[in-house]
């Protein structure tokens, strides 16, 4: 990761550029989207803008999504001096959070499902312990009396960030990256059902909002959670204007979705790309996936905005999967996506927190992402070096075959 491999690109399916940059590397890519009308000094523009929605009343039982999760992230950012208090104008927190409206929710979900959530919340309030389990699985789904309200706030937080990032992109060629640090997560939620601890599909609602409110027709969604974002995939499976790309562990929850041949249908055929990677895939696999699949896909699609389902549960210390990604990947992945957005769509990019349940890992992964956004060197080696002896050899042959299969399917 200490070397840079950048070639100037033409927008062609076979083009490939390595944006997996080291902490010492700066990229001089130029945005190819419509030029911003620069009305303020870039020195006054934050480099990252985040929003917090902790949902303290939701899900007080399931240990993988405890209601202290977002507060733990904030505490970690404060300890690392990666908050406005320490960074001034470089980092900005958006304080005012609005709820997503029914119209915004039903751009992705059905009205009958929304009514179901309303009733389920009332049932939870009336239950003996104020908690209902509505899906039993490897990733169970619990409802409490505040779940719907918390979900509306989480979805609305993402929309507020989209508004702010888009507004900034009209004033500067270097708008901030947005990061929606929210719970509940969203990418498993389908049109009519909650799944995997997800109730409203935050990134999908934001995609439709970007199109309808800001006229950003072409939306590119990157999902690097270890689990396939089946809800997001379903929402846009026949839509040619939303490209959904998921890297996830093969055979992991949900086991029946995210197959290689799931490429979309009708007018949306080819605008869904699934890259299921084998167990023990790690940093090398993610580097290759980014360079050989994500970058050329985005360049071919030519998006107006990039949205990211940021799941940090692929780390080798997580218990929910068999990947062995380390926090050394968090920095270059965040930096690469940031530079890709700068090259292709005027820097418009918003991250949405999905998985990542081990608090130490989540802490360092998000810290590394923030360092990438503000251009500060990575310190991942200080954390990971002590654990290197745990890592096994990645299944290089299987990884190469998986990547080549996707490249053939999508003519990359």
Short mmCIF file of C-alpha atoms in Angstrom, two decimals:
data_model
loop_
_atom_site.label_atom_id
_atom_site.label_comp_id
_atom_site.label_asym_id
_atom_site.label_seq_id
_atom_site.Cartn_x
_atom_site.Cartn_y
_atom_site.Cartn_z
CA UNK A 1 0.00 0.00 0.00
CA UNK A 2 2.99 2.34 0.13
CA UNK A 3 3.16 2.65 -3.63
CA UNK A 4 0.95 4.68 -5.90
CA UNK A 5 -0.25 3.39 -9.23
CA UNK A 6 -2.25 6.05 -11.00
CA UNK A 7 -2.81 6.20 -14.71
CA UNK A 8 -4.78 8.93 -16.37
CA UNK A 9 -8.10 7.47 -17.40
CA UNK A 10 -10.47 7.68 -20.28
CA UNK A 11 -14.05 6.77 -19.52
CA UNK A 12 -14.04 3.29 -20.98
CA UNK A 13 -15.04 -0.05 -19.48
CA UNK A 14 -11.56 -1.49 -19.89
CA UNK A 15 -9.83 1.43 -18.19
CA UNK A 16 -8.37 0.79 -14.76
CA UNK A 17 -6.91 3.14 -12.18
CA UNK A 18 -5.47 2.35 -8.77
CA UNK A 19 -6.93 4.68 -6.18
CA UNK A 20 -5.94 2.48 -3.25
CA UNK A 21 -3.50 5.08 -2.01
CA UNK A 22 -1.08 5.06 0.87
CA UNK A 23 -1.17 7.49 3.76
CA UNK A 24 1.73 9.38 2.17
CA UNK A 25 0.06 9.81 -1.19
CA UNK A 26 -1.90 12.72 -2.53
CA UNK A 27 -3.98 12.43 -5.69
CA UNK A 28 -4.21 15.21 -8.26
CA UNK A 29 -7.30 13.87 -10.03
CA UNK A 30 -9.57 16.53 -11.49
CA UNK A 31 -13.33 16.32 -11.20
CA UNK A 32 -14.94 15.46 -14.50
CA UNK A 33 -18.45 16.45 -13.43
CA UNK A 34 -19.84 19.90 -14.18
CA UNK A 35 -17.52 22.50 -12.60
CA UNK A 36 -18.50 23.96 -9.27
CA UNK A 37 -19.26 27.65 -8.99
CA UNK A 38 -16.61 28.56 -6.48
CA UNK A 39 -17.95 31.24 -4.15
CA UNK A 40 -15.98 30.58 -0.96
CA UNK A 41 -12.36 29.93 -0.06
CA UNK A 42 -11.65 26.20 0.14
CA UNK A 43 -9.83 26.92 3.38
CA UNK A 44 -13.23 27.62 4.95
CA UNK A 45 -14.77 24.43 3.60
CA UNK A 46 -14.77 21.42 5.96
CA UNK A 47 -13.12 18.24 4.70
CA UNK A 48 -15.57 15.93 6.43
CA UNK A 49 -19.07 16.55 7.68
CA UNK A 50 -20.76 14.07 9.99
CA UNK A 51 -24.02 13.59 11.78
CA UNK A 52 -24.85 11.46 14.83
CA UNK A 53 -28.11 9.61 15.45
CA UNK A 54 -27.52 7.26 18.43
CA UNK A 55 -31.08 5.84 18.78
CA UNK A 56 -30.66 5.31 22.51
CA UNK A 57 -34.16 3.88 22.94
CA UNK A 58 -33.85 1.25 20.21
CA UNK A 59 -32.68 -2.33 20.81
CA UNK A 60 -31.30 -2.63 24.30
CA UNK A 61 -30.74 -6.39 24.11
CA UNK A 62 -28.91 -7.52 20.99
CA UNK A 63 -25.24 -7.17 21.85
CA UNK A 64 -24.11 -6.68 18.23
CA UNK A 65 -26.09 -3.43 17.99
CA UNK A 66 -26.22 -2.07 21.51
CA UNK A 67 -27.63 1.41 22.00
CA UNK A 68 -24.23 2.71 23.13
CA UNK A 69 -22.67 2.05 19.71
CA UNK A 70 -22.79 5.59 18.29
CA UNK A 71 -21.80 7.17 21.58
CA UNK A 72 -18.78 4.89 21.63
CA UNK A 73 -17.82 6.11 18.14
CA UNK A 74 -18.12 9.73 19.24
CA UNK A 75 -16.01 9.08 22.33
CA UNK A 76 -13.37 7.43 20.16
CA UNK A 77 -13.31 10.37 17.73
CA UNK A 78 -12.92 12.75 20.66
CA UNK A 79 -10.06 10.69 22.10
CA UNK A 80 -8.38 10.76 18.67
CA UNK A 81 -8.95 14.53 18.44
CA UNK A 82 -11.00 14.08 15.26
CA UNK A 83 -13.92 16.35 16.19
CA UNK A 84 -14.60 20.06 15.55
CA UNK A 85 -13.39 20.91 19.06
CA UNK A 86 -9.87 19.90 18.03
CA UNK A 87 -9.91 20.36 14.25
CA UNK A 88 -11.78 23.61 13.83
CA UNK A 89 -13.20 24.06 10.35
CA UNK A 90 -11.66 20.84 8.96
CA UNK A 91 -14.35 18.70 10.57
CA UNK A 92 -17.96 19.76 11.00
CA UNK A 93 -20.80 18.11 12.87
CA UNK A 94 -24.32 18.76 11.66
CA UNK A 95 -26.47 19.23 14.73
CA UNK A 96 -29.96 19.76 13.35
CA UNK A 97 -31.48 16.41 12.39
CA UNK A 98 -34.87 16.09 10.79
CA UNK A 99 -36.99 13.01 10.41
CA UNK A 100 -37.55 11.54 6.97
CA UNK A 101 -41.08 12.19 5.77
CA UNK A 102 -43.62 9.54 4.82
CA UNK A 103 -43.23 10.56 1.18
CA UNK A 104 -39.48 10.06 1.37
CA UNK A 105 -39.86 6.69 3.10
CA UNK A 106 -42.40 5.43 0.59
CA UNK A 107 -40.08 6.24 -2.30
CA UNK A 108 -38.48 2.92 -1.29
CA UNK A 109 -40.84 1.16 1.14
CA UNK A 110 -44.56 0.40 0.88
CA UNK A 111 -47.20 2.27 2.88
CA UNK A 112 -48.44 -1.05 4.25
CA UNK A 113 -44.98 -1.77 5.66
CA UNK A 114 -44.86 1.64 7.30
CA UNK A 115 -48.24 0.90 8.91
CA UNK A 116 -46.86 -2.44 10.10
CA UNK A 117 -43.96 -0.67 11.79
CA UNK A 118 -46.35 1.73 13.49
CA UNK A 119 -48.41 -1.16 14.87
CA UNK A 120 -45.36 -3.20 15.89
CA UNK A 121 -43.96 -0.28 17.87
CA UNK A 122 -47.25 0.02 19.75
CA UNK A 123 -47.20 -3.72 20.43
CA UNK A 124 -43.65 -3.42 21.76
CA UNK A 125 -44.71 -0.63 24.11
CA UNK A 126 -47.49 -2.82 25.43
CA UNK A 127 -45.31 -5.90 25.89
CA UNK A 128 -44.00 -6.98 29.25
CA UNK A 129 -40.41 -5.92 28.68
CA UNK A 130 -41.01 -3.31 25.96
CA UNK A 131 -39.25 -5.43 23.33
CA UNK A 132 -40.41 -7.59 20.42
CA UNK A 133 -38.40 -9.87 18.16
CA UNK A 134 -39.84 -9.73 14.65
CA UNK A 135 -37.16 -11.73 12.83
CA UNK A 136 -35.08 -14.57 14.23
CA UNK A 137 -31.88 -15.14 12.30
CA UNK A 138 -28.13 -14.86 12.58
CA UNK A 139 -28.79 -11.11 12.67
CA UNK A 140 -32.03 -10.89 14.70
CA UNK A 141 -34.32 -7.89 14.48
CA UNK A 142 -35.79 -6.36 17.64
CA UNK A 143 -38.36 -3.57 17.99
CA UNK A 144 -38.80 -1.25 20.97
CA UNK A 145 -41.15 1.66 21.53
CA UNK A 146 -38.78 4.14 19.89
CA UNK A 147 -37.65 2.03 16.91
CA UNK A 148 -39.78 3.76 14.26
CA UNK A 149 -38.96 7.24 15.49
CA UNK A 150 -35.26 6.37 15.68
CA UNK A 151 -35.38 4.90 12.16
CA UNK A 152 -37.02 8.05 10.78
CA UNK A 153 -34.27 10.14 12.38
CA UNK A 154 -31.55 7.86 10.97
CA UNK A 155 -32.99 8.12 7.46
CA UNK A 156 -33.47 11.88 7.82
CA UNK A 157 -29.88 12.31 8.99
CA UNK A 158 -28.65 10.91 5.69
CA UNK A 159 -30.90 13.25 3.73
CA UNK A 160 -29.60 16.23 5.69
CA UNK A 161 -26.05 15.23 4.81
CA UNK A 162 -26.95 14.85 1.14
CA UNK A 163 -28.39 18.40 1.22
CA UNK A 164 -25.24 19.80 2.83
CA UNK A 165 -22.76 17.98 0.60
CA UNK A 166 -24.65 18.93 -2.57
CA UNK A 167 -24.87 22.57 -1.46
CA UNK A 168 -21.14 22.59 -0.70
CA UNK A 169 -20.35 21.10 -4.13
CA UNK A 170 -22.01 24.12 -5.75
CA UNK A 171 -19.70 26.48 -3.87
CA UNK A 172 -16.41 24.59 -4.05
CA UNK A 173 -14.56 22.05 -6.13
CA UNK A 174 -13.62 20.31 -2.86
CA UNK A 175 -16.81 19.69 -0.89
CA UNK A 176 -16.65 17.66 2.32
CA UNK A 177 -17.26 13.94 2.44
CA UNK A 178 -20.40 13.22 4.45
CA UNK A 179 -20.58 10.47 7.06
CA UNK A 180 -23.93 9.50 8.57
CA UNK A 181 -23.08 7.80 11.88
CA UNK A 182 -26.48 6.34 12.60
CA UNK A 183 -28.43 3.40 13.87
CA UNK A 184 -30.43 1.38 13.05
CA UNK A 185 -28.50 0.35 9.95
CA UNK A 186 -30.46 -0.02 6.73
CA UNK A 187 -29.11 -2.06 3.82
CA UNK A 188 -30.99 -5.31 4.63
CA UNK A 189 -34.42 -3.64 4.84
CA UNK A 190 -36.56 -4.56 1.81
CA UNK A 191 -39.68 -2.86 0.52
CA UNK A 192 -42.12 -4.70 2.78
CA UNK A 193 -40.01 -6.17 5.57
CA UNK A 194 -37.40 -5.50 8.22
CA UNK A 195 -34.35 -7.76 8.09
CA UNK A 196 -31.01 -8.16 9.82
CA UNK A 197 -31.61 -5.39 12.34
CA UNK A 198 -32.57 -2.96 9.55
CA UNK A 199 -35.97 -1.21 9.32
CA UNK A 200 -35.65 1.64 6.79
CA UNK A 201 -33.14 1.43 3.97
CA UNK A 202 -31.20 4.63 4.66
CA UNK A 203 -28.93 4.60 1.61
CA UNK A 204 -31.76 3.72 -0.79
CA UNK A 205 -33.97 6.50 0.56
CA UNK A 206 -31.04 8.90 0.14
CA UNK A 207 -30.50 7.74 -3.45
CA UNK A 208 -34.09 8.48 -4.42
CA UNK A 209 -33.91 11.79 -2.55
CA UNK A 210 -30.76 12.81 -4.42
CA UNK A 211 -32.50 12.10 -7.71
CA UNK A 212 -35.85 13.75 -6.94
CA UNK A 213 -34.77 16.71 -4.84
CA UNK A 214 -31.37 17.58 -6.30
CA UNK A 215 -31.70 16.28 -9.85
CA UNK A 216 -28.70 13.96 -9.47
CA UNK A 217 -29.95 11.36 -11.89
CA UNK A 218 -27.16 8.78 -11.78
CA UNK A 219 -26.39 7.38 -8.32
CA UNK A 220 -23.52 4.96 -7.69
CA UNK A 221 -23.82 2.91 -4.47
CA UNK A 222 -20.80 1.08 -3.05
CA UNK A 223 -21.51 -1.46 -0.30
CA UNK A 224 -18.42 -2.90 1.37
CA UNK A 225 -20.16 -4.49 4.34
CA UNK A 226 -19.29 -8.17 4.83
CA UNK A 227 -23.00 -8.96 4.34
CA UNK A 228 -24.85 -8.41 1.09
CA UNK A 229 -27.18 -5.39 1.08
CA UNK A 230 -30.13 -7.33 -0.26
CA UNK A 231 -32.61 -4.52 0.44
CA UNK A 232 -30.63 -1.97 -1.54
CA UNK A 233 -30.16 -4.42 -4.38
CA UNK A 234 -33.90 -5.13 -4.52
CA UNK A 235 -34.82 -1.44 -4.50
CA UNK A 236 -32.97 -0.71 -7.73
CA UNK A 237 -32.79 -4.07 -9.48
CA UNK A 238 -34.59 -2.81 -12.60
CA UNK A 239 -33.34 0.80 -12.44
CA UNK A 240 -30.61 1.77 -14.93
CA UNK A 241 -29.91 5.06 -13.14
CA UNK A 242 -28.79 3.54 -9.82
CA UNK A 243 -25.73 1.31 -9.95
CA UNK A 244 -25.48 -0.95 -6.90
CA UNK A 245 -22.10 -2.62 -6.30
CA UNK A 246 -21.56 -4.96 -3.38
CA UNK A 247 -18.46 -6.75 -2.15
CA UNK A 248 -19.43 -9.30 0.51
CA UNK A 249 -18.53 -12.68 1.92
CA UNK A 250 -19.79 -15.57 -0.14
CA UNK A 251 -22.36 -17.62 1.77
CA UNK A 252 -22.76 -15.10 4.58
CA UNK A 253 -26.13 -13.67 5.73
CA UNK A 254 -28.41 -13.39 3.81
CA UNK A 255 -27.33 -16.62 2.13
CA UNK A 256 -29.71 -16.55 -0.86
CA UNK A 257 -28.82 -13.12 -2.27
CA UNK A 258 -25.85 -11.37 -3.82
CA UNK A 259 -24.90 -14.02 -6.37
CA UNK A 260 -22.55 -13.34 -9.26
CA UNK A 261 -25.34 -13.68 -11.80
CA UNK A 262 -27.61 -11.21 -10.00
CA UNK A 263 -26.90 -8.32 -12.37
CA UNK A 264 -30.27 -6.56 -12.53
CA UNK A 265 -33.23 -7.04 -14.86
CA UNK A 266 -35.10 -5.18 -17.57
CA UNK A 267 -33.72 -1.71 -18.16
CA UNK A 268 -31.55 -2.17 -15.07
CA UNK A 269 -29.69 -5.19 -16.38
CA UNK A 270 -25.98 -4.64 -15.78
CA UNK A 271 -26.52 -1.94 -13.14
CA UNK A 272 -26.22 -4.40 -10.26
CA UNK A 273 -22.82 -5.93 -9.57
CA UNK A 274 -22.20 -8.51 -6.88
CA UNK A 275 -18.73 -9.66 -5.93
CA UNK A 276 -19.02 -12.47 -3.35
CA UNK A 277 -15.52 -13.16 -2.02
CA UNK A 278 -14.46 -16.36 -0.23
CA UNK A 279 -13.72 -16.83 3.45
CA UNK A 280 -10.31 -15.54 4.57
CA UNK A 281 -10.42 -12.72 2.02
CA UNK A 282 -8.59 -9.73 3.46
CA UNK A 283 -6.75 -6.54 2.59
CA UNK A 284 -5.33 -7.89 -0.67
CA UNK A 285 -8.77 -8.98 -1.85
CA UNK A 286 -10.30 -5.59 -1.07
CA UNK A 287 -7.42 -3.80 -2.79
CA UNK A 288 -7.90 -5.86 -5.93
CA UNK A 289 -11.69 -5.46 -5.81
CA UNK A 290 -11.35 -1.71 -5.61
CA UNK A 291 -8.76 -1.34 -8.34
CA UNK A 292 -10.18 -3.89 -10.78
CA UNK A 293 -13.94 -3.70 -10.16
CA UNK A 294 -15.12 -0.62 -8.26
CA UNK A 295 -13.03 1.97 -10.09
CA UNK A 296 -13.78 0.88 -13.69
CA UNK A 297 -17.46 0.32 -12.85
CA UNK A 298 -17.81 3.84 -11.49
CA UNK A 299 -15.92 5.37 -14.39
CA UNK A 300 -18.10 3.59 -16.91
CA UNK A 301 -21.31 4.56 -15.09
CA UNK A 302 -20.35 8.25 -14.69
CA UNK A 303 -22.35 9.00 -11.53
CA UNK A 304 -23.64 12.34 -10.30
CA UNK A 305 -23.15 11.28 -6.66
CA UNK A 306 -21.58 8.35 -4.82
CA UNK A 307 -23.27 6.86 -1.75
CA UNK A 308 -21.53 4.29 0.42
CA UNK A 309 -22.91 1.57 2.68
CA UNK A 310 -19.92 1.51 5.01
CA UNK A 311 -19.83 -1.77 6.91
CA UNK A 312 -16.74 -2.49 9.00
CA UNK A 313 -17.66 -6.05 9.95
CA UNK A 314 -15.23 -7.69 7.53
CA UNK A 315 -12.46 -7.37 10.13
CA UNK A 316 -10.82 -10.59 11.28
CA UNK A 317 -11.81 -9.94 14.91
CA UNK A 318 -15.51 -9.85 14.06
CA UNK A 319 -17.43 -13.01 14.96
CA UNK A 320 -20.19 -12.74 12.35
CA UNK A 321 -18.14 -13.71 9.29
CA UNK A 322 -14.95 -15.32 8.07
CA UNK A 323 -13.17 -12.44 6.37
CA UNK A 324 -9.86 -11.11 7.66
CA UNK A 325 -9.74 -7.50 6.55
CA UNK A 326 -7.72 -5.26 8.88
CA UNK A 327 -8.04 -1.57 9.72
CA UNK A 328 -5.19 -1.01 7.26
CA UNK A 329 -7.90 -1.18 4.58
CA UNK A 330 -10.17 1.49 6.11
CA UNK A 331 -7.90 4.41 5.25
CA UNK A 332 -7.09 3.60 1.60
CA UNK A 333 -10.67 2.52 0.90
CA UNK A 334 -12.09 5.79 2.27
CA UNK A 335 -9.40 7.78 0.48
CA UNK A 336 -9.93 5.94 -2.78
CA UNK A 337 -13.69 6.51 -2.75
CA UNK A 338 -13.15 10.17 -1.89
CA UNK A 339 -10.77 10.61 -4.86
CA UNK A 340 -13.11 8.68 -7.15
CA UNK A 341 -15.94 11.06 -6.24
CA UNK A 342 -13.68 14.01 -6.89
CA UNK A 343 -12.76 12.68 -10.32
CA UNK A 344 -16.25 11.69 -11.40
CA UNK A 345 -18.93 13.76 -9.66
CA UNK A 346 -17.60 16.97 -8.20
CA UNK A 347 -16.66 15.32 -4.90
CA UNK A 348 -20.26 14.51 -3.95
CA UNK A 349 -20.01 11.51 -1.63
CA UNK A 350 -21.87 10.41 1.52
CA UNK A 351 -21.07 7.40 3.71
CA UNK A 352 -23.75 5.58 5.74
CA UNK A 353 -22.75 3.40 8.69
CA UNK A 354 -23.92 -0.20 8.35
CA UNK A 355 -22.19 -3.10 10.14
CA UNK A 356 -19.24 -3.23 12.48
CA UNK A 357 -19.95 -4.51 15.95
CA UNK A 358 -16.65 -5.04 17.74
CA UNK A 359 -16.20 -1.67 19.43
CA UNK A 360 -12.40 -1.55 19.24
CA UNK A 361 -12.44 -2.40 15.55
CA UNK A 362 -15.26 0.02 14.75
CA UNK A 363 -13.43 2.75 16.63
CA UNK A 364 -10.17 2.41 14.72
CA UNK A 365 -11.87 1.82 11.37
CA UNK A 366 -13.87 5.04 11.56
CA UNK A 367 -10.91 6.97 12.92
CA UNK A 368 -8.89 5.79 9.91
CA UNK A 369 -11.70 6.81 7.54
CA UNK A 370 -11.77 10.29 9.07
CA UNK A 371 -7.99 10.60 8.76
CA UNK A 372 -8.29 9.74 5.08
CA UNK A 373 -11.01 12.36 4.56
CA UNK A 374 -8.90 15.15 6.10
CA UNK A 375 -5.62 14.01 4.55
CA UNK A 376 -3.87 13.04 7.79
CA UNK A 377 -1.51 10.03 7.71
CA UNK A 378 -2.79 6.59 8.67
CA UNK A 379 -1.78 5.13 12.02
CA UNK A 380 -3.31 1.69 11.41
CA UNK A 381 0.01 -0.14 11.78
CA UNK A 382 0.23 0.97 15.40
CA UNK A 383 -2.96 -0.95 16.09
CA UNK A 384 -2.78 -3.90 13.71
CA UNK A 385 0.86 -4.94 13.86
CA UNK A 386 0.35 -6.77 17.15
CA UNK A 387 -2.32 -8.98 15.53
CA UNK A 388 -0.52 -9.88 12.30
CA UNK A 389 0.36 -13.35 13.52
CA UNK A 390 -3.38 -14.17 13.61
CA UNK A 391 -3.78 -13.69 9.88
CA UNK A 392 -3.83 -16.65 7.51
CA UNK A 393 -2.92 -16.67 3.83
CA UNK A 394 -5.70 -15.32 1.66
CA UNK A 395 -7.15 -17.73 -0.95
CA UNK A 396 -5.51 -15.87 -3.80
CA UNK A 397 -6.60 -18.21 -6.58
CA UNK A 398 -10.26 -18.13 -5.53
CA UNK A 399 -10.17 -14.34 -5.18
CA UNK A 400 -8.68 -13.90 -8.64
CA UNK A 401 -11.32 -16.21 -10.14
CA UNK A 402 -14.14 -14.30 -8.44
CA UNK A 403 -12.85 -10.95 -9.64
CA UNK A 404 -12.27 -12.23 -13.17
CA UNK A 405 -15.79 -13.70 -13.27
CA UNK A 406 -17.29 -10.32 -12.39
CA UNK A 407 -15.08 -8.55 -14.91
CA UNK A 408 -16.25 -10.91 -17.62
CA UNK A 409 -19.93 -10.54 -16.68
CA UNK A 410 -19.75 -6.75 -16.72
CA UNK A 411 -17.16 -6.29 -19.50
CA UNK A 412 -14.70 -4.49 -17.22
#
